[in-house]
Amino acid sequence: MNRHPLVARTRRLGLAAALLAGLLPGTARAQDALTLLHQGKIADALVAAEREAGLRPDDMDAQERWIDLLLGVGLPGIAQRACAERIAAHPDQADSFYLAGRAASDVGTSRQHYERALFLDPNHARSWMGLGALDRAVGAWGDAAGAYQHALQLNPDLGEAWGGLLAVFSGTGDSAGGLKVARAALTRVPDLAEAWLAIATWTPNEGLKVLDEAVTHVPWDTRVQTARAIALVRANRASEAAAAADKALAVDPGNRDARLVKMAARAIVGGSLNAKGFDAIAAARTVAPGPAAVAAWDAIVASWPRCPLGYEGRAHARPATDSAGARSDLETALRIDPNDDEALAGLGLMLVTSGDKARAASLLSRAATARPYDATLGLGAARAVFESGDKVGALRLGAMVSAAHPFDLVTVLGFAELQQRGGDVEAAYQTVLELAGRVPDLRVQLALASAAQQAGHTRQAADLYDSLAARTGRAELSALARRLRAGLVAPQPQPDP
């Protein structure tokens, strides 16, 4: 299976597939997991992937998809328990150990499982592919290439093995060899995004033509759409570039490169930037913050003074000691484009620390409205509104952000914190209780114990602290449980498990 690029952006969602079926819309049951992934519906895809894995235990594509999604959303424990149960039920099957290797959290355990699979079946292609991935991760290029090639000899339709082999050629700088591999890969797996991207990169004169064809095969892949958008900007086709960027953002709204292309394309259409300026901005973004970066952005601002991207870039490149310069740059960007969410967010965060609470709240709220996919920004805006004195507005915004990101631990626990600070400890307890029902995470259980204690649910808090003490070995949690049962007034600690 070719690991889907969307998995990478789900690591902070923290959702448990086993608990989602009754919480999410019916699309998860009406569509297959791959279709949902291609639409950017990660939570629904996880529900569908779990169902498909259960219905087709011998379908390795379905099993891999479910495991990869669980790992992507930060729930390796669920995948590892399922694999352990499979090994117990089928200890003589190479597939059982291969899947356990894929689900393992550390390299050593993963390698042991792959090697056990190959002991049971020396021709298990996916286990050779797994070993290739482990070797590639540590830069053992020769071993990785050998493992991937062996996997492809056994099963030439393994897209993930082709992608891994291409990564080896890229890592070693062998573009000529990699180009041959990429073209060979497409004869077996025509929807392999990595192969299309490799050919476009290694044949720059034909890059846009290659990417035009690529999107007919993998229209859902954000990497391909973004690469095509960049190529279109450089070809002075800004309107088409914006449309391609929109397609990438429809699946992955937080894609920074696609967002840059869209903003740059808008500036080019408006006459405040050109393709040369886009290249200068792209190059400046690769320079680490400091004098060299500031100089690069100075040149961009001088050449394209009506484009807000230059001022935003220079603000972020300035040293921490030059907050006045950064603020001036962001103010200028907002004067040029009052709805620029990058400048709204950046200036809003600066004003939080400088004490202008009312304006910080206003700017961050506008930025959060423009970027509903950004849970961190939404929570920051809710906190800024709270600090400005508008507790009702803060809780309203916090509720909206929490509802939009119901499986994000930081966001939901942050909302519960605002509820506590606003004086509604029972609502905070209910918020954390609901989160605990969705996300089997030790941090949530700890927060739930504290919230129960603050809300006066003493027995539940004591039981939770005892359970946490047993799981973590933290004697102070047992002591706290005893004090609660004895009716003693205890502090409200938030110990790190």
CSV table of N, CA and C in Angstrom, one decimal, residues 242-374:
chain,number,residue,atom,x,y,z
A,242,ALA,N,-3.7,29.5,-8.7
A,242,ALA,CA,-4.6,29.7,-7.5
A,242,ALA,C,-5.6,28.6,-7.5
A,243,ALA,N,-6.1,28.2,-8.6
A,243,ALA,CA,-7.1,27.1,-8.7
A,243,ALA,C,-6.5,25.8,-8.2
A,244,ALA,N,-5.3,25.5,-8.7
A,244,ALA,CA,-4.6,24.3,-8.3
A,244,ALA,C,-4.3,24.3,-6.8
A,245,ALA,N,-3.9,25.5,-6.2
A,245,ALA,CA,-3.7,25.6,-4.8
A,245,ALA,C,-5.0,25.4,-4.0
A,246,ASP,N,-6.1,25.9,-4.6
A,246,ASP,CA,-7.4,25.7,-3.9
A,246,ASP,C,-7.7,24.2,-3.8
A,247,LYS,N,-7.4,23.4,-4.8
A,247,LYS,CA,-7.6,22.0,-4.8
A,247,LYS,C,-6.8,21.3,-3.7
A,248,ALA,N,-5.6,21.7,-3.5
A,248,ALA,CA,-4.7,21.2,-2.5
A,248,ALA,C,-5.3,21.6,-1.1
A,249,LEU,N,-5.7,22.8,-1.0
A,249,LEU,CA,-6.2,23.3,0.3
A,249,LEU,C,-7.5,22.7,0.7
A,250,ALA,N,-8.3,22.3,-0.3
A,250,ALA,CA,-9.6,21.7,0.0
A,250,ALA,C,-9.4,20.4,0.7
A,251,VAL,N,-8.3,19.7,0.5
A,251,VAL,CA,-8.0,18.5,1.2
A,251,VAL,C,-7.1,18.7,2.4
A,252,ASP,N,-6.2,19.6,2.3
A,252,ASP,CA,-5.3,19.9,3.4
A,252,ASP,C,-5.2,21.4,3.6
A,253,PRO,N,-6.1,22.0,4.4
A,253,PRO,CA,-6.2,23.5,4.6
A,253,PRO,C,-4.9,24.1,5.2
A,254,GLY,N,-4.2,23.3,5.9
A,254,GLY,CA,-3.0,23.9,6.5
A,254,GLY,C,-1.7,23.7,5.7
A,255,ASN,N,-1.8,23.3,4.5
A,255,ASN,CA,-0.7,23.2,3.6
A,255,ASN,C,0.0,24.5,3.4
A,256,ARG,N,1.2,24.7,4.0
A,256,ARG,CA,1.8,26.0,3.9
A,256,ARG,C,2.2,26.4,2.5
A,257,ASP,N,2.7,25.5,1.7
A,257,ASP,CA,3.2,25.8,0.4
A,257,ASP,C,2.0,26.2,-0.5
A,258,ALA,N,0.9,25.4,-0.4
A,258,ALA,CA,-0.3,25.8,-1.2
A,258,ALA,C,-0.8,27.1,-0.7
A,259,ARG,N,-0.8,27.4,0.5
A,259,ARG,CA,-1.3,28.7,1.0
A,259,ARG,C,-0.4,29.9,0.4
A,260,LEU,N,0.9,29.6,0.4
A,260,LEU,CA,1.8,30.6,-0.2
A,260,LEU,C,1.5,30.9,-1.6
A,261,VAL,N,1.3,29.7,-2.4
A,261,VAL,CA,1.0,29.9,-3.8
A,261,VAL,C,-0.3,30.7,-4.0
A,262,LYS,N,-1.3,30.4,-3.2
A,262,LYS,CA,-2.5,31.1,-3.4
A,262,LYS,C,-2.4,32.6,-3.1
A,263,MET,N,-1.7,32.9,-2.0
A,263,MET,CA,-1.5,34.4,-1.7
A,263,MET,C,-0.6,35.0,-2.8
A,264,ALA,N,0.4,34.3,-3.2
A,264,ALA,CA,1.3,34.9,-4.3
A,264,ALA,C,0.5,35.1,-5.6
A,265,ALA,N,-0.3,34.1,-5.9
A,265,ALA,CA,-1.0,34.2,-7.2
A,265,ALA,C,-2.0,35.4,-7.1
A,266,ARG,N,-2.6,35.6,-6.0
A,266,ARG,CA,-3.5,36.7,-5.8
A,266,ARG,C,-2.7,38.0,-6.0
A,267,ALA,N,-1.5,38.1,-5.4
A,267,ALA,CA,-0.7,39.3,-5.5
A,267,ALA,C,-0.3,39.5,-7.0
A,268,ILE,N,0.0,38.4,-7.7
A,268,ILE,CA,0.4,38.5,-9.1
A,268,ILE,C,-0.7,39.1,-9.9
A,269,VAL,N,-1.9,38.5,-9.7
A,269,VAL,CA,-3.1,39.0,-10.5
A,269,VAL,C,-3.3,40.4,-10.2
A,270,GLY,N,-3.1,40.8,-8.9
A,270,GLY,CA,-3.3,42.2,-8.5
A,270,GLY,C,-2.2,43.2,-8.9
A,271,GLY,N,-1.1,42.6,-9.4
A,271,GLY,CA,0.0,43.5,-9.9
A,271,GLY,C,1.1,43.8,-8.9
A,272,SER,N,1.0,43.3,-7.7
A,272,SER,CA,2.0,43.7,-6.7
A,272,SER,C,3.1,42.7,-6.6
A,273,LEU,N,3.1,41.7,-7.4
A,273,LEU,CA,4.2,40.6,-7.4
A,273,LEU,C,4.3,40.1,-8.8
A,274,ASN,N,5.4,39.4,-9.1
A,274,ASN,CA,5.5,38.6,-10.4
A,274,ASN,C,6.2,37.3,-10.1
A,275,ALA,N,6.4,36.5,-11.1
A,275,ALA,CA,7.0,35.2,-10.9
A,275,ALA,C,8.4,35.3,-10.3
A,276,LYS,N,9.1,36.3,-10.7
A,276,LYS,CA,10.5,36.4,-10.1
A,276,LYS,C,10.4,36.7,-8.6
A,277,GLY,N,9.4,37.5,-8.2
A,277,GLY,CA,9.2,37.8,-6.8
A,277,GLY,C,8.8,36.5,-6.1
A,278,PHE,N,7.9,35.7,-6.7
A,278,PHE,CA,7.6,34.4,-6.0
A,278,PHE,C,8.8,33.6,-5.8
A,279,ASP,N,9.7,33.5,-6.7
A,279,ASP,CA,10.9,32.7,-6.5
A,279,ASP,C,11.8,33.3,-5.4
A,280,ALA,N,11.8,34.6,-5.4
A,280,ALA,CA,12.6,35.3,-4.3
A,280,ALA,C,12.0,35.0,-2.9
A,281,ILE,N,10.7,35.0,-2.8
A,281,ILE,CA,10.0,34.7,-1.6
A,281,ILE,C,10.3,33.2,-1.2
A,282,ALA,N,10.1,32.3,-2.1
A,282,ALA,CA,10.3,30.9,-1.9
A,282,ALA,C,11.7,30.7,-1.4
A,283,ALA,N,12.7,31.3,-2.0
A,283,ALA,CA,14.1,31.2,-1.5
A,283,ALA,C,14.3,31.8,-0.1
A,284,ALA,N,13.7,32.9,0.1
A,284,ALA,CA,13.9,33.6,1.4
A,284,ALA,C,13.3,32.8,2.6
A,285,ARG,N,12.3,32.0,2.3
A,285,ARG,CA,11.7,31.2,3.3
A,285,ARG,C,12.6,30.1,3.8
A,286,THR,N,13.6,29.7,3.0
A,286,THR,CA,14.5,28.6,3.4
A,286,THR,C,15.6,29.1,4.2
A,287,VAL,N,15.8,30.4,4.4
A,287,VAL,CA,16.9,31.0,5.1
A,287,VAL,C,16.5,31.1,6.6
A,288,ALA,N,17.3,30.6,7.5
A,288,ALA,CA,17.0,30.6,8.9
A,288,ALA,C,17.0,32.1,9.4
A,289,PRO,N,16.1,32.3,10.3
A,289,PRO,CA,15.9,33.7,10.9
A,289,PRO,C,17.3,34.3,11.3
A,290,GLY,N,17.5,35.5,11.0
A,290,GLY,CA,18.8,36.2,11.3
A,290,GLY,C,19.1,37.2,10.3
A,291,PRO,N,20.3,37.8,10.3
A,291,PRO,CA,20.7,38.9,9.5
A,291,PRO,C,20.6,38.5,8.0
A,292,ALA,N,21.0,37.3,7.6
A,292,ALA,CA,20.9,36.9,6.2
A,292,ALA,C,19.4,36.9,5.7
A,293,ALA,N,18.6,36.3,6.5
A,293,ALA,CA,17.2,36.3,6.2
A,293,ALA,C,16.6,37.7,6.1
A,294,VAL,N,16.9,38.5,7.1
A,294,VAL,CA,16.3,39.9,7.0
A,294,VAL,C,16.8,40.6,5.8
A,295,ALA,N,18.1,40.4,5.4
A,295,ALA,CA,18.6,41.0,4.2
A,295,ALA,C,17.8,40.5,2.9
A,296,ALA,N,17.5,39.2,2.9
A,296,ALA,CA,16.8,38.7,1.7
A,296,ALA,C,15.4,39.3,1.7
A,297,TRP,N,14.8,39.4,2.8
A,297,TRP,CA,13.4,40.0,2.8
A,297,TRP,C,13.5,41.5,2.6
A,298,ASP,N,14.5,42.2,3.0
A,298,ASP,CA,14.7,43.6,2.7
A,298,ASP,C,14.7,43.8,1.1
A,299,ALA,N,15.4,42.9,0.4
A,299,ALA,CA,15.4,43.0,-1.0
A,299,ALA,C,14.0,42.8,-1.6
A,300,ILE,N,13.3,41.9,-1.1
A,300,ILE,CA,11.9,41.6,-1.6
A,300,ILE,C,11.0,42.8,-1.3
A,301,VAL,N,11.1,43.4,-0.1
A,301,VAL,CA,10.2,44.5,0.2
A,301,VAL,C,10.6,45.7,-0.8
A,302,ALA,N,11.9,45.9,-1.0
A,302,ALA,CA,12.3,47.0,-1.9
A,302,ALA,C,11.8,46.8,-3.3
A,303,SER,N,11.8,45.6,-3.8
A,303,SER,CA,11.4,45.3,-5.2
A,303,SER,C,9.9,45.2,-5.3
A,304,TRP,N,9.2,44.8,-4.3
A,304,TRP,CA,7.7,44.6,-4.4
A,304,TRP,C,7.1,45.2,-3.2
A,305,PRO,N,7.1,46.5,-3.1
A,305,PRO,CA,6.7,47.2,-1.8
A,305,PRO,C,5.2,47.1,-1.6
A,306,ARG,N,4.4,46.7,-2.5
A,306,ARG,CA,2.9,46.6,-2.3
A,306,ARG,C,2.4,45.2,-2.1
A,307,CYS,N,3.4,44.3,-1.9
A,307,CYS,CA,3.0,42.9,-1.6
A,307,CYS,C,3.2,42.6,-0.1
A,308,PRO,N,2.1,42.2,0.6
A,308,PRO,CA,2.2,42.0,2.0
A,308,PRO,C,3.1,40.8,2.4
A,309,LEU,N,3.4,39.9,1.5
A,309,LEU,CA,4.2,38.7,1.8
A,309,LEU,C,5.6,39.1,2.2
A,310,GLY,N,6.1,40.1,1.6
A,310,GLY,CA,7.5,40.5,2.0
A,310,GLY,C,7.6,41.0,3.4
A,311,TYR,N,6.6,41.8,3.8
A,311,TYR,CA,6.6,42.3,5.2
A,311,TYR,C,6.4,41.2,6.2
A,312,GLU,N,5.5,40.3,5.9
A,312,GLU,CA,5.2,39.2,6.8
A,312,GLU,C,6.5,38.4,7.0
A,313,GLY,N,7.2,38.1,5.8
A,313,GLY,CA,8.4,37.3,5.9
A,313,GLY,C,9.5,38.0,6.7
A,314,ARG,N,9.6,39.3,6.5
A,314,ARG,CA,10.6,40.0,7.2
A,314,ARG,C,10.3,40.1,8.7
A,315,ALA,N,9.0,40.2,9.1
A,315,ALA,CA,8.7,40.2,10.5
A,315,ALA,C,9.1,38.9,11.2
A,316,HIS,N,8.9,37.8,10.5
A,316,HIS,CA,9.2,36.5,11.1
A,316,HIS,C,10.7,36.3,11.2
A,317,ALA,N,11.4,36.9,10.2
A,317,ALA,CA,12.9,36.7,10.2
A,317,ALA,C,13.7,37.6,11.2
A,318,ARG,N,13.0,38.6,11.7
A,318,ARG,CA,13.7,39.5,12.6
A,318,ARG,C,14.1,38.8,13.9
A,319,PRO,N,15.1,39.3,14.5
A,319,PRO,CA,15.5,38.7,15.9
A,319,PRO,C,14.5,39.1,16.9
A,320,ALA,N,14.4,38.3,18.0
A,320,ALA,CA,13.5,38.6,19.1
A,320,ALA,C,13.6,40.0,19.6
A,321,THR,N,14.9,40.5,19.6
A,321,THR,CA,15.1,41.8,20.1
A,321,THR,C,14.5,43.0,19.3
A,322,ASP,N,14.1,42.6,18.1
A,322,ASP,CA,13.6,43.7,17.2
A,322,ASP,C,12.0,43.5,17.1
A,323,SER,N,11.4,43.5,18.2
A,323,SER,CA,9.9,43.4,18.2
A,323,SER,C,9.3,44.6,17.5
A,324,ALA,N,9.9,45.8,17.7
A,324,ALA,CA,9.3,47.0,17.1
A,324,ALA,C,9.3,46.9,15.6
A,325,GLY,N,10.4,46.4,15.0
A,325,GLY,CA,10.5,46.2,13.6
A,325,GLY,C,9.5,45.2,13.1
A,326,ALA,N,9.4,44.1,13.8
A,326,ALA,CA,8.4,43.1,13.4
A,326,ALA,C,7.0,43.6,13.5
A,327,ARG,N,6.7,44.3,14.5
A,327,ARG,CA,5.3,44.9,14.6
A,327,ARG,C,5.1,45.9,13.5
A,328,SER,N,6.0,46.7,13.2
A,328,SER,CA,5.9,47.7,12.1
A,328,SER,C,5.6,46.9,10.7
A,329,ASP,N,6.4,45.8,10.5
A,329,ASP,CA,6.2,45.1,9.3
A,329,ASP,C,4.8,44.5,9.2
A,330,LEU,N,4.3,44.0,10.3
A,330,LEU,CA,2.9,43.4,10.3
A,330,LEU,C,1.9,44.4,10.2
A,331,GLU,N,2.0,45.6,10.8
A,331,GLU,CA,1.1,46.7,10.6
A,331,GLU,C,1.0,47.1,9.1
A,332,THR,N,2.2,47.2,8.5
A,332,THR,CA,2.2,47.5,7.1
A,332,THR,C,1.5,46.5,6.2
A,333,ALA,N,1.8,45.2,6.5
A,333,ALA,CA,1.1,44.1,5.8
A,333,ALA,C,-0.4,44.3,5.9
A,334,LEU,N,-0.9,44.6,7.1
A,334,LEU,CA,-2.4,44.8,7.3
A,334,LEU,C,-2.9,46.0,6.6
A,335,ARG,N,-2.1,47.1,6.5
A,335,ARG,CA,-2.6,48.2,5.8
A,335,ARG,C,-2.8,47.9,4.3
A,336,ILE,N,-1.9,47.1,3.8
A,336,ILE,CA,-2.0,46.7,2.4
A,336,ILE,C,-3.2,45.7,2.2
A,337,ASP,N,-3.3,44.8,3.1
A,337,ASP,CA,-4.4,43.8,3.0
A,337,ASP,C,-5.0,43.6,4.4
A,338,PRO,N,-6.1,44.3,4.8
A,338,PRO,CA,-6.6,44.2,6.1
A,338,PRO,C,-7.2,42.8,6.5
A,339,ASN,N,-7.3,41.9,5.5
A,339,ASN,CA,-7.9,40.6,5.7
A,339,ASN,C,-6.8,39.5,5.6
A,340,ASP,N,-5.6,39.9,5.6
A,340,ASP,CA,-4.5,38.9,5.6
A,340,ASP,C,-4.4,38.2,6.9
A,341,ASP,N,-4.8,36.9,6.9
A,341,ASP,CA,-4.8,36.2,8.1
A,341,ASP,C,-3.5,35.9,8.7
A,342,GLU,N,-2.4,35.8,7.9
A,342,GLU,CA,-1.1,35.6,8.5
A,342,GLU,C,-0.7,36.8,9.3
A,343,ALA,N,-0.9,38.0,8.7
A,343,ALA,CA,-0.6,39.2,9.5
A,343,ALA,C,-1.5,39.4,10.7
A,344,LEU,N,-2.8,39.1,10.5
A,344,LEU,CA,-3.7,39.2,11.7
A,344,LEU,C,-3.2,38.3,12.8
A,345,ALA,N,-2.8,37.1,12.5
A,345,ALA,CA,-2.4,36.1,13.6
A,345,ALA,C,-1.1,36.6,14.2
A,346,GLY,N,-0.1,37.0,13.3
A,346,GLY,CA,1.2,37.4,13.8
A,346,GLY,C,1.1,38.6,14.7
A,347,LEU,N,0.4,39.6,14.3
A,347,LEU,CA,0.3,40.9,15.0
A,347,LEU,C,-0.5,40.6,16.3
A,348,GLY,N,-1.6,39.8,16.2
A,348,GLY,CA,-2.4,39.5,17.3
A,348,GLY,C,-1.6,38.9,18.4
A,349,LEU,N,-0.7,37.9,18.1
A,349,LEU,CA,0.1,37.2,19.1
A,349,LEU,C,1.1,38.2,19.7
A,350,MET,N,1.6,39.1,18.9
A,350,MET,CA,2.5,40.1,19.5
A,350,MET,C,1.8,41.0,20.5
A,351,LEU,N,0.6,41.4,20.2
A,351,LEU,CA,-0.1,42.3,21.1
A,351,LEU,C,-0.5,41.6,22.3
A,352,VAL,N,-0.7,40.3,22.3
A,352,VAL,CA,-1.0,39.5,23.6
A,352,VAL,C,0.1,39.8,24.6
A,353,THR,N,1.4,39.7,24.1
A,353,THR,CA,2.5,39.8,25.0
A,353,THR,C,2.8,41.3,25.4
A,354,SER,N,2.3,42.2,24.5
A,354,SER,CA,2.6,43.6,24.7
A,354,SER,C,1.5,44.3,25.6
A,355,GLY,N,0.4,43.6,25.8
A,355,GLY,CA,-0.6,44.1,26.7
A,355,GLY,C,-1.8,44.8,26.1
A,356,ASP,N,-1.8,44.9,24.8
A,356,ASP,CA,-3.0,45.5,24.1
A,356,ASP,C,-4.0,44.4,23.9
A,357,LYS,N,-4.7,44.0,25.0
A,357,LYS,CA,-5.6,42.8,25.0
A,357,LYS,C,-6.8,43.0,24.1
A,358,ALA,N,-7.4,44.1,24.1
A,358,ALA,CA,-8.6,44.3,23.3
A,358,ALA,C,-8.3,44.1,21.8
A,359,ARG,N,-7.2,44.8,21.3
A,359,ARG,CA,-6.9,44.6,19.9
A,359,ARG,C,-6.4,43.2,19.6
A,360,ALA,N,-5.6,42.7,20.5
A,360,ALA,CA,-5.1,41.3,20.3
A,360,ALA,C,-6.3,40.3,20.1
A,361,ALA,N,-7.3,40.5,20.9
A,361,ALA,CA,-8.5,39.6,20.8
A,361,ALA,C,-9.2,39.8,19.5
A,362,SER,N,-9.3,41.1,19.1
A,362,SER,CA,-10.0,41.3,17.8
A,362,SER,C,-9.3,40.7,16.6
A,363,LEU,N,-7.9,40.9,16.6
A,363,LEU,CA,-7.1,40.4,15.5
A,363,LEU,C,-7.1,38.9,15.4
A,364,LEU,N,-6.9,38.3,16.6
A,364,LEU,CA,-6.9,36.8,16.6
A,364,LEU,C,-8.2,36.2,16.3
A,365,SER,N,-9.3,36.8,16.7
A,365,SER,CA,-10.6,36.3,16.4
A,365,SER,C,-10.8,36.3,14.9
A,366,ARG,N,-10.4,37.4,14.3
A,366,ARG,CA,-10.6,37.5,12.8
A,366,ARG,C,-9.7,36.4,12.1
A,367,ALA,N,-8.5,36.2,12.6
A,367,ALA,CA,-7.6,35.2,12.0
A,367,ALA,C,-8.2,33.8,12.2
A,368,ALA,N,-8.7,33.6,13.4
A,368,ALA,CA,-9.2,32.2,13.7
A,368,ALA,C,-10.5,32.0,12.8
A,369,THR,N,-11.3,33.0,12.5
A,369,THR,CA,-12.4,32.8,11.6
A,369,THR,C,-12.0,32.5,10.2
A,370,ALA,N,-10.9,33.1,9.8
A,370,ALA,CA,-10.3,32.8,8.4
A,370,ALA,C,-9.6,31.5,8.4
A,371,ARG,N,-9.2,30.9,9.5
A,371,ARG,CA,-8.5,29.7,9.5
A,371,ARG,C,-9.1,28.7,10.5
A,372,PRO,N,-10.4,28.2,10.2
A,372,PRO,CA,-11.1,27.4,11.2
A,372,PRO,C,-10.4,26.0,11.4
A,373,TYR,N,-9.5,25.7,10.4
A,373,TYR,CA,-8.8,24.4,10.6
A,373,TYR,C,-7.6,24.5,11.6
A,374,ASP,N,-7.3,25.7,12.0
A,374,ASP,CA,-6.1,25.9,12.9
A,374,ASP,C,-6.6,25.9,14.3
